[in-house]
PDB file of C-alpha atoms in Angstrom:
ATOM      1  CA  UNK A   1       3.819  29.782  23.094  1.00 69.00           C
ATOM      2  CA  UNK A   2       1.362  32.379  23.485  1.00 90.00           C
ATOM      3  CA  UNK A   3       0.646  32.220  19.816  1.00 93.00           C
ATOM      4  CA  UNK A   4      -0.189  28.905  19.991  1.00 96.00           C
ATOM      5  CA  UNK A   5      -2.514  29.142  22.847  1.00 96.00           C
ATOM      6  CA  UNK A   6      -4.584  32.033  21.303  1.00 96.00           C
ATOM      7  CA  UNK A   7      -4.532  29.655  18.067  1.00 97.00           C
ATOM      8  CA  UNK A   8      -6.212  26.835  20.230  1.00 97.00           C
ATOM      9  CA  UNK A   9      -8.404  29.192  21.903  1.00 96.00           C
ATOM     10  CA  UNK A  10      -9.531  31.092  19.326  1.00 97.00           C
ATOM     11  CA  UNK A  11     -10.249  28.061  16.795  1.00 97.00           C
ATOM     12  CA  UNK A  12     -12.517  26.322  19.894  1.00 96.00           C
ATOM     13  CA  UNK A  13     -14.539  29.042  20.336  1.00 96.00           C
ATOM     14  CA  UNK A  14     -15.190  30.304  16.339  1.00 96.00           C
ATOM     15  CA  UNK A  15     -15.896  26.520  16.212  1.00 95.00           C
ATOM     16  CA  UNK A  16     -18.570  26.112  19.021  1.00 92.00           C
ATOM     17  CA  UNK A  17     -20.197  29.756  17.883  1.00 92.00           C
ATOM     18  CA  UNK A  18     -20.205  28.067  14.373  1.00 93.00           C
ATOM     19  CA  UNK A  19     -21.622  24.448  15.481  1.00 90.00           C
ATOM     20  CA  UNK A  20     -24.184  26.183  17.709  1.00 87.00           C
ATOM     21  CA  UNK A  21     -25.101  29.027  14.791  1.00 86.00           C
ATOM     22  CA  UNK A  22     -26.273  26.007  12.191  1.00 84.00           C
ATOM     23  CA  UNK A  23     -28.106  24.398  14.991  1.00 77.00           C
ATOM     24  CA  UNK A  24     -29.755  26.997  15.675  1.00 74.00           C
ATOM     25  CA  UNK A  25     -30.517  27.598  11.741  1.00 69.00           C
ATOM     26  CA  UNK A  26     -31.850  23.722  11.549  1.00 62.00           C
ATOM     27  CA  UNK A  27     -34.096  24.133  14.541  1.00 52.00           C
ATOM     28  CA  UNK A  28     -36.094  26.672  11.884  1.00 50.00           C
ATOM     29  CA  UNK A  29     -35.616  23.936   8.963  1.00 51.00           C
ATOM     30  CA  UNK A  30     -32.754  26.174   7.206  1.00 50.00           C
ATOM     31  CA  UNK A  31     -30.459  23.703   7.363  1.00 49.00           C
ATOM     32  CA  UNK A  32     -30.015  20.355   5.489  1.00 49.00           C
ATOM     33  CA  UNK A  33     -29.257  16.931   6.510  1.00 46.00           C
ATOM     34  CA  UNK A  34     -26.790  15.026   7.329  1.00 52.00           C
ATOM     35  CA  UNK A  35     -27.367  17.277  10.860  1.00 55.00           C
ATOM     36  CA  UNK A  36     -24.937  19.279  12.217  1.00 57.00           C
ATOM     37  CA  UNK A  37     -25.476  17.310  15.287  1.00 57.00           C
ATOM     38  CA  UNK A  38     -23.474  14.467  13.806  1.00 58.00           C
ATOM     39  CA  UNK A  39     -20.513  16.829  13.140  1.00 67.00           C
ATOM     40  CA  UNK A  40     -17.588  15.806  15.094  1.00 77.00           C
ATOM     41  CA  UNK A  41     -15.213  18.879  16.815  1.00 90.00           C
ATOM     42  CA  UNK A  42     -11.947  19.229  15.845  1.00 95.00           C
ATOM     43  CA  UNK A  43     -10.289  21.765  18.265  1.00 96.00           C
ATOM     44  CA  UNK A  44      -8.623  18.713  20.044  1.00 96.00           C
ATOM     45  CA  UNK A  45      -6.873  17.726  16.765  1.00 97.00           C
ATOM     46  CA  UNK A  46      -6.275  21.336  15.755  1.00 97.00           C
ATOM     47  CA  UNK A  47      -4.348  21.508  19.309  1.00 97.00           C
ATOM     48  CA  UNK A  48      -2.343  18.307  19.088  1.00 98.00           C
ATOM     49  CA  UNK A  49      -1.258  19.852  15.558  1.00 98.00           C
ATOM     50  CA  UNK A  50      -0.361  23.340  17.449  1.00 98.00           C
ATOM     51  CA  UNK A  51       1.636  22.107  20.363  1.00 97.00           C
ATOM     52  CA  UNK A  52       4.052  19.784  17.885  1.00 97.00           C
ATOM     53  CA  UNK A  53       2.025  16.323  18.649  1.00 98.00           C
ATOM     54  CA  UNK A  54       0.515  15.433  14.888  1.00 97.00           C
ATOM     55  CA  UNK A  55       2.261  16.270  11.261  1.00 98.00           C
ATOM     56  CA  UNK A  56      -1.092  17.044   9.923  1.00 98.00           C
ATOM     57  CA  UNK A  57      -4.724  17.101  10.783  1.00 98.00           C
ATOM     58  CA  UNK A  58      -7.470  16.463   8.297  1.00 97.00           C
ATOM     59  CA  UNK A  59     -10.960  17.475   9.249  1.00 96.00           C
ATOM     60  CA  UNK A  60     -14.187  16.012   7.177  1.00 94.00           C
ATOM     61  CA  UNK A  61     -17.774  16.655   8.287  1.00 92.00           C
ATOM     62  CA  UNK A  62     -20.617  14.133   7.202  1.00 88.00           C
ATOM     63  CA  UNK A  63     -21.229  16.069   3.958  1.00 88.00           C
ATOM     64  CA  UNK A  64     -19.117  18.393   1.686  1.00 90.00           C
ATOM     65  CA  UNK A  65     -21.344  21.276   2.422  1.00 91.00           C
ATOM     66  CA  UNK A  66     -20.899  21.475   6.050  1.00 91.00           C
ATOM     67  CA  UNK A  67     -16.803  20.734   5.169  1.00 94.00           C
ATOM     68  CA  UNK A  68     -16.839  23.745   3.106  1.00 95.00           C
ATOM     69  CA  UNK A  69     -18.557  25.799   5.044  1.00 93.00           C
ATOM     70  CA  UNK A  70     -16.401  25.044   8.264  1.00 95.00           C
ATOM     71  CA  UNK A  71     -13.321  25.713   5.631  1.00 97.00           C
ATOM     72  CA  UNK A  72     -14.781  29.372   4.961  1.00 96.00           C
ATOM     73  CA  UNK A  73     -16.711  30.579   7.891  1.00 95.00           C
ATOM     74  CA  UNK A  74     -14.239  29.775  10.511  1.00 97.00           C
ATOM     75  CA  UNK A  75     -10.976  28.843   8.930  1.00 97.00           C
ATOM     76  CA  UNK A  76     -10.068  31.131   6.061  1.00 97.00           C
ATOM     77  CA  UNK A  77     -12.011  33.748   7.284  1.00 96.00           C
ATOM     78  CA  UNK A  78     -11.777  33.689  11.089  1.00 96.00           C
ATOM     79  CA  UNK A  79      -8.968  31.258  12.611  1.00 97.00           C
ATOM     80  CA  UNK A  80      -6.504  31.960   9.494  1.00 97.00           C
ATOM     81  CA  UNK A  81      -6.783  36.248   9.866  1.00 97.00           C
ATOM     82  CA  UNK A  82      -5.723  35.977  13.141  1.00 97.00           C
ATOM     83  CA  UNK A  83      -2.336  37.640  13.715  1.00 96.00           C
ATOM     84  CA  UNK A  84      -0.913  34.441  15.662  1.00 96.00           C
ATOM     85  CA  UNK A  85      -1.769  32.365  12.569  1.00 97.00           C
ATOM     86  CA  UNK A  86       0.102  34.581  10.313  1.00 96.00           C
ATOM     87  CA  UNK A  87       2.794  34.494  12.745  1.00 95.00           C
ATOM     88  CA  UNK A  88       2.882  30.682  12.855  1.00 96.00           C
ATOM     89  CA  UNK A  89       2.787  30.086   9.216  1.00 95.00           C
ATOM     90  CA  UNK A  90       6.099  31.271   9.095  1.00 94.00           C
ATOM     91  CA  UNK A  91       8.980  29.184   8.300  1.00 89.00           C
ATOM     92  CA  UNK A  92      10.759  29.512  11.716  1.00 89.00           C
ATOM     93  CA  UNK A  93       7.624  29.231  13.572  1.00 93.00           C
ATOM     94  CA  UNK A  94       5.105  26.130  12.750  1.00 96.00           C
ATOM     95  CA  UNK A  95       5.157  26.745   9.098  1.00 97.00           C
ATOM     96  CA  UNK A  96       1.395  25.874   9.405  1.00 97.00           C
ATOM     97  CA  UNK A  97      -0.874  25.091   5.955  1.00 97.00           C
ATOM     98  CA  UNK A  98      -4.678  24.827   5.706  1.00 97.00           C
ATOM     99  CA  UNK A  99      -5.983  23.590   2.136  1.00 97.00           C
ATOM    100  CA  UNK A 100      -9.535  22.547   1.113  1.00 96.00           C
ATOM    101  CA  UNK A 101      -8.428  19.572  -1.357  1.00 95.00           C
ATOM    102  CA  UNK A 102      -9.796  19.856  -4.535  1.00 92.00           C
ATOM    103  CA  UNK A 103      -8.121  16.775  -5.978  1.00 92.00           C
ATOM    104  CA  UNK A 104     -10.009  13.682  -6.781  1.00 93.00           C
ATOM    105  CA  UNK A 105      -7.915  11.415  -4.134  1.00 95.00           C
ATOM    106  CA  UNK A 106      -9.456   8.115  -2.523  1.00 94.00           C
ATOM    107  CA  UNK A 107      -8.172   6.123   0.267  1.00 94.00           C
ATOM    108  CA  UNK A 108      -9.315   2.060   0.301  1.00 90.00           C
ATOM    109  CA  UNK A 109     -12.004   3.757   2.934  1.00 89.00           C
ATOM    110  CA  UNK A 110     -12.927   6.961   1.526  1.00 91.00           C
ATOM    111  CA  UNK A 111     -12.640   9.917  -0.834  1.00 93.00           C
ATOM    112  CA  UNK A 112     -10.631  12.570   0.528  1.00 95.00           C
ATOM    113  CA  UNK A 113     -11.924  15.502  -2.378  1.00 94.00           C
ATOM    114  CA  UNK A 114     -13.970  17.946  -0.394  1.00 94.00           C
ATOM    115  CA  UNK A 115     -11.660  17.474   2.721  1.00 96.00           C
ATOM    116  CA  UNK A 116      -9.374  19.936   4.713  1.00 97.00           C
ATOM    117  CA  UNK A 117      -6.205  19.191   5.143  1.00 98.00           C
ATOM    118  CA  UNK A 118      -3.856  21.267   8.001  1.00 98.00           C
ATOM    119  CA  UNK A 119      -0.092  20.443   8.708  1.00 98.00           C
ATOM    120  CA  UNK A 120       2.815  22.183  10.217  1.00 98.00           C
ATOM    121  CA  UNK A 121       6.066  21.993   8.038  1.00 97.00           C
ATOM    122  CA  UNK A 122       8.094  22.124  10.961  1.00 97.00           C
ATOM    123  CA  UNK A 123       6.776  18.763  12.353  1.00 97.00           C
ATOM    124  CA  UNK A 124       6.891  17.282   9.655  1.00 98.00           C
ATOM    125  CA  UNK A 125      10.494  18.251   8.764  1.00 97.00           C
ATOM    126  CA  UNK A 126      11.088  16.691  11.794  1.00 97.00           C
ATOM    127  CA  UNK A 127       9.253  13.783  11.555  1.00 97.00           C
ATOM    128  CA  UNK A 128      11.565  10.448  10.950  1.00 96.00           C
ATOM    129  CA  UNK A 129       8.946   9.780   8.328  1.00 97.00           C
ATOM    130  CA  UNK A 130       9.227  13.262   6.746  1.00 97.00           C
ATOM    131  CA  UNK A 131       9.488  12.114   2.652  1.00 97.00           C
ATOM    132  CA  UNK A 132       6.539   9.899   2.987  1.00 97.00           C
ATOM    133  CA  UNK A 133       4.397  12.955   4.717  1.00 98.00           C
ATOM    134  CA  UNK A 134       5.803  15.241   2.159  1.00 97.00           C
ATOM    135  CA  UNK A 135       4.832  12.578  -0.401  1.00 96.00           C
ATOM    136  CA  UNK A 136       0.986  12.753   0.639  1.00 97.00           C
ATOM    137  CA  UNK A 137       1.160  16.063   1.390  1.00 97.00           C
ATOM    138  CA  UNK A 138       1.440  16.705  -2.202  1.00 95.00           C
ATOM    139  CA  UNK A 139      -0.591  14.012  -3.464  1.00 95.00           C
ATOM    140  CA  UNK A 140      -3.516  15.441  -1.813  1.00 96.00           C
ATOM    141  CA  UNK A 141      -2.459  19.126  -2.099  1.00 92.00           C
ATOM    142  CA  UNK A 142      -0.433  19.807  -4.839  1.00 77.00           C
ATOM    143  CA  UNK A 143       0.817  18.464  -8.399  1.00 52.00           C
ATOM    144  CA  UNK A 144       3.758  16.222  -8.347  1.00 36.00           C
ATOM    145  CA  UNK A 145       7.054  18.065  -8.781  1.00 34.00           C
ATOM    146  CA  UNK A 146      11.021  17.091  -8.448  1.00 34.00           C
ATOM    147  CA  UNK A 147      11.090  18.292  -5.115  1.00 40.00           C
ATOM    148  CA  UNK A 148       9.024  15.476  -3.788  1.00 40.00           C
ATOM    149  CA  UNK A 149      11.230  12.251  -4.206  1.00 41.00           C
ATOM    150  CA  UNK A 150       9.521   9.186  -5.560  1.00 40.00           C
ATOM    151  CA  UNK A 151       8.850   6.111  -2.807  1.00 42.00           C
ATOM    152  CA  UNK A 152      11.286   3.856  -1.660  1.00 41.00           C
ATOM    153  CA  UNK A 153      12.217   0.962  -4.215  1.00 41.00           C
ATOM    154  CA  UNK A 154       9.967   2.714  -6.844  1.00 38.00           C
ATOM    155  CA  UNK A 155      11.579   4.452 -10.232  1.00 40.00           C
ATOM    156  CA  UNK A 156      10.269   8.058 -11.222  1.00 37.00           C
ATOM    157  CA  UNK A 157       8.024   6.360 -13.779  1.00 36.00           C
ATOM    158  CA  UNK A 158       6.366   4.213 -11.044  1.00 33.00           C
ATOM    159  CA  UNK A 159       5.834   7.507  -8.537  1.00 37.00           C
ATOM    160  CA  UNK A 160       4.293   9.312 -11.557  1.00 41.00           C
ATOM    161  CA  UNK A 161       1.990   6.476 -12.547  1.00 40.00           C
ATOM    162  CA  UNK A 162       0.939   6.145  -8.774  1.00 45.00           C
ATOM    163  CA  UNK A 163       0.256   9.903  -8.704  1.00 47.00           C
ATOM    164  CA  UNK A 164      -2.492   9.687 -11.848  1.00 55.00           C
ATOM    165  CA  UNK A 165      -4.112   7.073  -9.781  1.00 54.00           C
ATOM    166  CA  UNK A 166      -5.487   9.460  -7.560  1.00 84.00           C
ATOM    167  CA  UNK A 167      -4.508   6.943  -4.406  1.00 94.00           C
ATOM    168  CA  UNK A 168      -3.537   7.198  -1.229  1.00 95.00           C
ATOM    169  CA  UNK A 169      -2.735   3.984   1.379  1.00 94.00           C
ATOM    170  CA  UNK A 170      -4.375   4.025   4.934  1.00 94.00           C
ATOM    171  CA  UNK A 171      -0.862   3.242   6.224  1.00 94.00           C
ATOM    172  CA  UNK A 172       0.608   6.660   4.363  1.00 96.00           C
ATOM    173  CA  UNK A 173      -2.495   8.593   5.954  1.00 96.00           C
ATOM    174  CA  UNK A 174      -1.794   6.962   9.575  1.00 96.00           C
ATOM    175  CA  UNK A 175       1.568   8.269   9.298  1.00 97.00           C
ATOM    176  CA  UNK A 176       0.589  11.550   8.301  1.00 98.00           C
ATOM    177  CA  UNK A 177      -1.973  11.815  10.757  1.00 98.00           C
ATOM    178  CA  UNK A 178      -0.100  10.422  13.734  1.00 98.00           C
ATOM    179  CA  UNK A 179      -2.563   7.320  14.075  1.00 96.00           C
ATOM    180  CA  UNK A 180      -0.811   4.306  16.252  1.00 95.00           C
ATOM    181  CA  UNK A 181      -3.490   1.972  15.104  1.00 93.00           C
ATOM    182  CA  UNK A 182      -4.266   0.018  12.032  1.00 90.00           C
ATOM    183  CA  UNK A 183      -7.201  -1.351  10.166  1.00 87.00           C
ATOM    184  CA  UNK A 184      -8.096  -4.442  10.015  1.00 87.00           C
ATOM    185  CA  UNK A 185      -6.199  -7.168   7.198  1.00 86.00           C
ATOM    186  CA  UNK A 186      -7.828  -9.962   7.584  1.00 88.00           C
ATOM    187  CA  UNK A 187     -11.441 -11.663   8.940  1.00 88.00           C
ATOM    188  CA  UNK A 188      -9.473 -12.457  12.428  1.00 89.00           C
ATOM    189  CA  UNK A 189      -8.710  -9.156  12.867  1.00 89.00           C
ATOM    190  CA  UNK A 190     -11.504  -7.694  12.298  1.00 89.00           C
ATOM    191  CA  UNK A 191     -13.340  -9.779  15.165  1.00 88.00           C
ATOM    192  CA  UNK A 192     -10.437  -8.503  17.623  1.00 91.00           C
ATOM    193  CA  UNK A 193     -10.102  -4.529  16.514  1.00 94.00           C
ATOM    194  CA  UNK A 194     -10.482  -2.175  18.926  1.00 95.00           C
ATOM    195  CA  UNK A 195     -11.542   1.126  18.761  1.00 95.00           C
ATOM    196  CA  UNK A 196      -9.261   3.725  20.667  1.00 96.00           C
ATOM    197  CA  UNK A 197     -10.793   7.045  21.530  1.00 95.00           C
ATOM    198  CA  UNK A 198      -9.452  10.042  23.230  1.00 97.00           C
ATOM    199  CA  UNK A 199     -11.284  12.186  25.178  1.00 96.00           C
ATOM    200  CA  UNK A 200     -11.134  15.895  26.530  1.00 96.00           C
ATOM    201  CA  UNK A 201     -12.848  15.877  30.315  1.00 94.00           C
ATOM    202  CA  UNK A 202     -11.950  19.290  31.654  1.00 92.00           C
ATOM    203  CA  UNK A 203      -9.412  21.788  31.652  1.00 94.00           C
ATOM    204  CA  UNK A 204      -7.215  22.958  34.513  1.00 90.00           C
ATOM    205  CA  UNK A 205      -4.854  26.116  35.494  1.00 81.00           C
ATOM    206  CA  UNK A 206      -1.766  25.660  33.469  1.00 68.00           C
ATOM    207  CA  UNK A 207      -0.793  28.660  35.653  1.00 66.00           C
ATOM    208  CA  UNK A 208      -1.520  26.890  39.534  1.00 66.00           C
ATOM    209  CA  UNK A 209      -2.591  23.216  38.304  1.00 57.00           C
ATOM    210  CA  UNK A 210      -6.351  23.448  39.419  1.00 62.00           C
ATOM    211  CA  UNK A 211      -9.137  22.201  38.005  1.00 64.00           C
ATOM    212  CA  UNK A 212     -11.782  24.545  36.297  1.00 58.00           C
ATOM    213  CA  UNK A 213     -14.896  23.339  37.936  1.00 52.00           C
ATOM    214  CA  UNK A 214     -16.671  24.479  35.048  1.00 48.00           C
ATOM    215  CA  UNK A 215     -15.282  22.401  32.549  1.00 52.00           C
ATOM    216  CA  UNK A 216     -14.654  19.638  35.110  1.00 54.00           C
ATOM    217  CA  UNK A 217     -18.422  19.318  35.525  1.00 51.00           C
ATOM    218  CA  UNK A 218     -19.263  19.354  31.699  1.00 72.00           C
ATOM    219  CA  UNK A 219     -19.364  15.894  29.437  1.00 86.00           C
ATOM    220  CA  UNK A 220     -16.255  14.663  28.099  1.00 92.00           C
ATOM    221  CA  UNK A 221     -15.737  15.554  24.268  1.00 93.00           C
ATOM    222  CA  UNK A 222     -14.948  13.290  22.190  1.00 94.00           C
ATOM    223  CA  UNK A 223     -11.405  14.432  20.510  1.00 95.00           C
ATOM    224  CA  UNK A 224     -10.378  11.400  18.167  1.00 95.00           C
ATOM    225  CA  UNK A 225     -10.596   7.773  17.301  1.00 94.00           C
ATOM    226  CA  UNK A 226      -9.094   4.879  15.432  1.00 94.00           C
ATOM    227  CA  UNK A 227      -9.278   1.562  15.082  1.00 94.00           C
ATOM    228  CA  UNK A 228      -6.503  -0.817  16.319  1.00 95.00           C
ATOM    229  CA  UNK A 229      -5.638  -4.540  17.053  1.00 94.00           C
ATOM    230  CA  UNK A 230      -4.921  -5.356  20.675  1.00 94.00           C
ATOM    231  CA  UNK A 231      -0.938  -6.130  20.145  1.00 93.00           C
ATOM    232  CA  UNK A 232      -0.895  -2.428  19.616  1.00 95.00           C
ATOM    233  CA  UNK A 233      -2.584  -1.631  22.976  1.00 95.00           C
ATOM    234  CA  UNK A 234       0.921  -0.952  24.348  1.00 96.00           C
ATOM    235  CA  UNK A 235       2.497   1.379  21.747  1.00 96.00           C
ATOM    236  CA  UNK A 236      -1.122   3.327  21.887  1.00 97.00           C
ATOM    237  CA  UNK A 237      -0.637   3.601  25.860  1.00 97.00           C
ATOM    238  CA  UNK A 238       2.509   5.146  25.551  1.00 97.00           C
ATOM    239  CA  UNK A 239       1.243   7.508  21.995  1.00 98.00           C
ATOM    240  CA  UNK A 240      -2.108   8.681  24.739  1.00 98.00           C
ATOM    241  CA  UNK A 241       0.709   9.639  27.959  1.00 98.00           C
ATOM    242  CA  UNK A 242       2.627  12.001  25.022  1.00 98.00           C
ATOM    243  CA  UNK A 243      -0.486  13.361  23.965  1.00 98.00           C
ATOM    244  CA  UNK A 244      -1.736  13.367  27.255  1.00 98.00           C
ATOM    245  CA  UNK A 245       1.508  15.375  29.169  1.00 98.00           C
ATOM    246  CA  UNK A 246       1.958  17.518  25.993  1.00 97.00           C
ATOM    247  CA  UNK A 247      -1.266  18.950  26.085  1.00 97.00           C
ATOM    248  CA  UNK A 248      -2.025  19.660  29.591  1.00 97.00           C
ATOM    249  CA  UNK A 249       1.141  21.817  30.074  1.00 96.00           C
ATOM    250  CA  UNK A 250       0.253  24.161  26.951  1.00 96.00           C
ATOM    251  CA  UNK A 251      -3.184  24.305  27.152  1.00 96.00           C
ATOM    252  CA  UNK A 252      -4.523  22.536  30.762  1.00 96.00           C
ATOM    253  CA  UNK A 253      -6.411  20.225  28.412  1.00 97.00           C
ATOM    254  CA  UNK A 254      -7.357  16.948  30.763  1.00 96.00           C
ATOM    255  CA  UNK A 255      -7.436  13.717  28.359  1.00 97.00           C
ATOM    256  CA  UNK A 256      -9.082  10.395  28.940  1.00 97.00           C
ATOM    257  CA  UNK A 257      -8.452   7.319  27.072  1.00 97.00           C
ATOM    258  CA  UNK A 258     -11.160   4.892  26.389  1.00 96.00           C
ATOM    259  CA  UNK A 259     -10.402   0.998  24.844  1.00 95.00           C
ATOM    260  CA  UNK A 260     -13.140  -0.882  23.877  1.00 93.00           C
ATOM    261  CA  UNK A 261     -13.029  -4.110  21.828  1.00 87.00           C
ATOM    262  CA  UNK A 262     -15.815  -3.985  18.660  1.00 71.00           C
ATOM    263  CA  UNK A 263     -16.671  -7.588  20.196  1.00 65.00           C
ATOM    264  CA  UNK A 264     -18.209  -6.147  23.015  1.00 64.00           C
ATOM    265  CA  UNK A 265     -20.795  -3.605  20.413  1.00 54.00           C
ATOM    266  CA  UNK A 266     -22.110  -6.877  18.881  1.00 55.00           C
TER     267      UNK A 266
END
C-alpha cells in the first residue's frame, strides 16, 4: 500500500511542477498553442488505476506535443524510475504498463496514435471482461499474436481482418477504461445525454479522518468525465460511491459528483 501511495503522490506533484513549468515557459511566448491551460490533470485517473478501481487509463492532451512531452518528462523519466513503480510493475504486484501508442488506431470519435495508454495486468486479469481488455490492449499496443483470442462469434480470419483496420469501438474503450456511460445512438439521445463528471474537492487524514484545510479551501479539480443517458444515472451512482469509498481510504482523496443534462448548456 505504501507503494501505491508514493505512486499517487509522486505522479501529482511531477505533474503540477510540469503543468506549472510550461506555463511559466508560455507566459515568455516559448510555448505553442493549443495552451497548456487547456490540459486536463490526470493524477485522479492515475489513482483510480493504482488503488484497483480502472483496468487502464489513457491520458491525451489537446495536441501530440504536449502528449509526448508529458510521456517523457514526467512518465518515463520521473514517475516510471521511481522504485515503487518498478516494484508495482511486477507480476504479483499491479503488473502496471505505460506505452506511448505509436499505432495508427481510431475510435468513431478520435485517433488514439500519439496517446498514452497505462493499465495494470492484475485488474485486468481480474476483470469479468478480461479477453476483451486484453483484446484492445493489444490492438492499441502491440501486434496481434495467438495469445490474444479472437472476439466472440468471430473466426481467426475475421479478428485478423478487424486488426488491419486499425479500429477500435467506443463500447471496447468504455470497458477498458471503466466508463459506466455511453454515447449517444440516436438523435433522441443525444437531446437527453448527460455529462457525468467527477471531481476531487479536498483531501483528508487517512490516518485520523480530518480534513486538510488546505486542500479543503482550494477549487475542486476536475478528475474525469463522460457522457451518459439518464437510465444509466443509477448504475453511475453506485460506479461514483466505489470510486468514491475506494479512494478516500488509500489516499484521503474527497470526490464530488456532478450530473448535468447537455439540455440545460443550450
Amino acid at each position: 500500500m505504501d507503494a501505491i501511495q508514493d505512486l499517487y503522490k509522486n505522479y501529482h506533484s511531477t505533474e503540477s511542477t510540469w503543468i506549472q513549468s510550461l506555463s511559466q515557459a508560455s507566459q515568455y511566448g516559448a510555448a505553442s498553442s493549443p495552451s497548456i491551460q487547456d490540459c486536463s490533470l490526470h493524477y485522479g485517473e492515475l489513482g483510480f488505476l493504482l488503488a484497483g478501481l480502472k483496468p487502464c487509463v489513457l491520458i491525451q492532451l489537446p495536441s501530440p506535443d504536449l502528449t509526448h512531452s508529458l510521456y517523457q518528462h514526467v512518465l518515463v523519466s520521473k514517475w516510471m524510475q521511481l522504485a515503487s513503480y518498478k516494484e508495482q510493475q511486477q507480476s504479483q504486484s499491479l503488473g502496471l504498463n505505460c506505452h506511448l501508442i505509436t499505432k495508427d488506431v481510431r475510435s468513431p470519435e478520435m485517433s488514439l496514435q500519439g496517446c498514452i495508454l497505462v493499465w495494470s495486468d492484475r485488474t485486468v486479469q481480474s476483470h469479468p471482461q478480461s479477453l476483451r481488455i486484453r483484446r484492445g490492449i493489444s490492438l492499441l499496443c502491440s501486434s496481434q499474436t495467438q495469445k490474444d483470442p479472437p472476439a466472440a462469434g468471430t473466426n481467426n480470419e475475421t479478428a485478423v481482418k478487424d486488426i488491419n483496420t486499425q479500429s477500435i469501438s467506443e463500447q471496447d474503450l468504455a470497458v477498458m477504461l471503466d466508463l459506466p456511460g455511453r454515447l449517444p445512438e440516436s438523435e433522441k439521445e443525444m437531446h437527453q445525454m448527460i455529462e457525468v463528471s467527477y471531481w476531487h474537492q479536498g483531501d483528508v487524514d487517512v490516518a485520523n479522518g480530518q480534513n486538510d484545510k488546505a486542500t479543503a479551501e482550494e477549487s475542486p479539480t476536475l478528475l474525469t468525465a463522460f457522457a451518459a443517458q439518464p437510465d444509466q444515472v443509477s448504475s453511475i451512482q453506485i460506479h461514483f460511491k466505489r470510486y468514491r469509498d475506494t479512494v478516500r481510504e488509500i489516499f484521503g482523496m474527497q470526490l464530488k459528483l456532478h450530473i448535468q443534462s447537455m439540455a440545460d448548456l443550450e
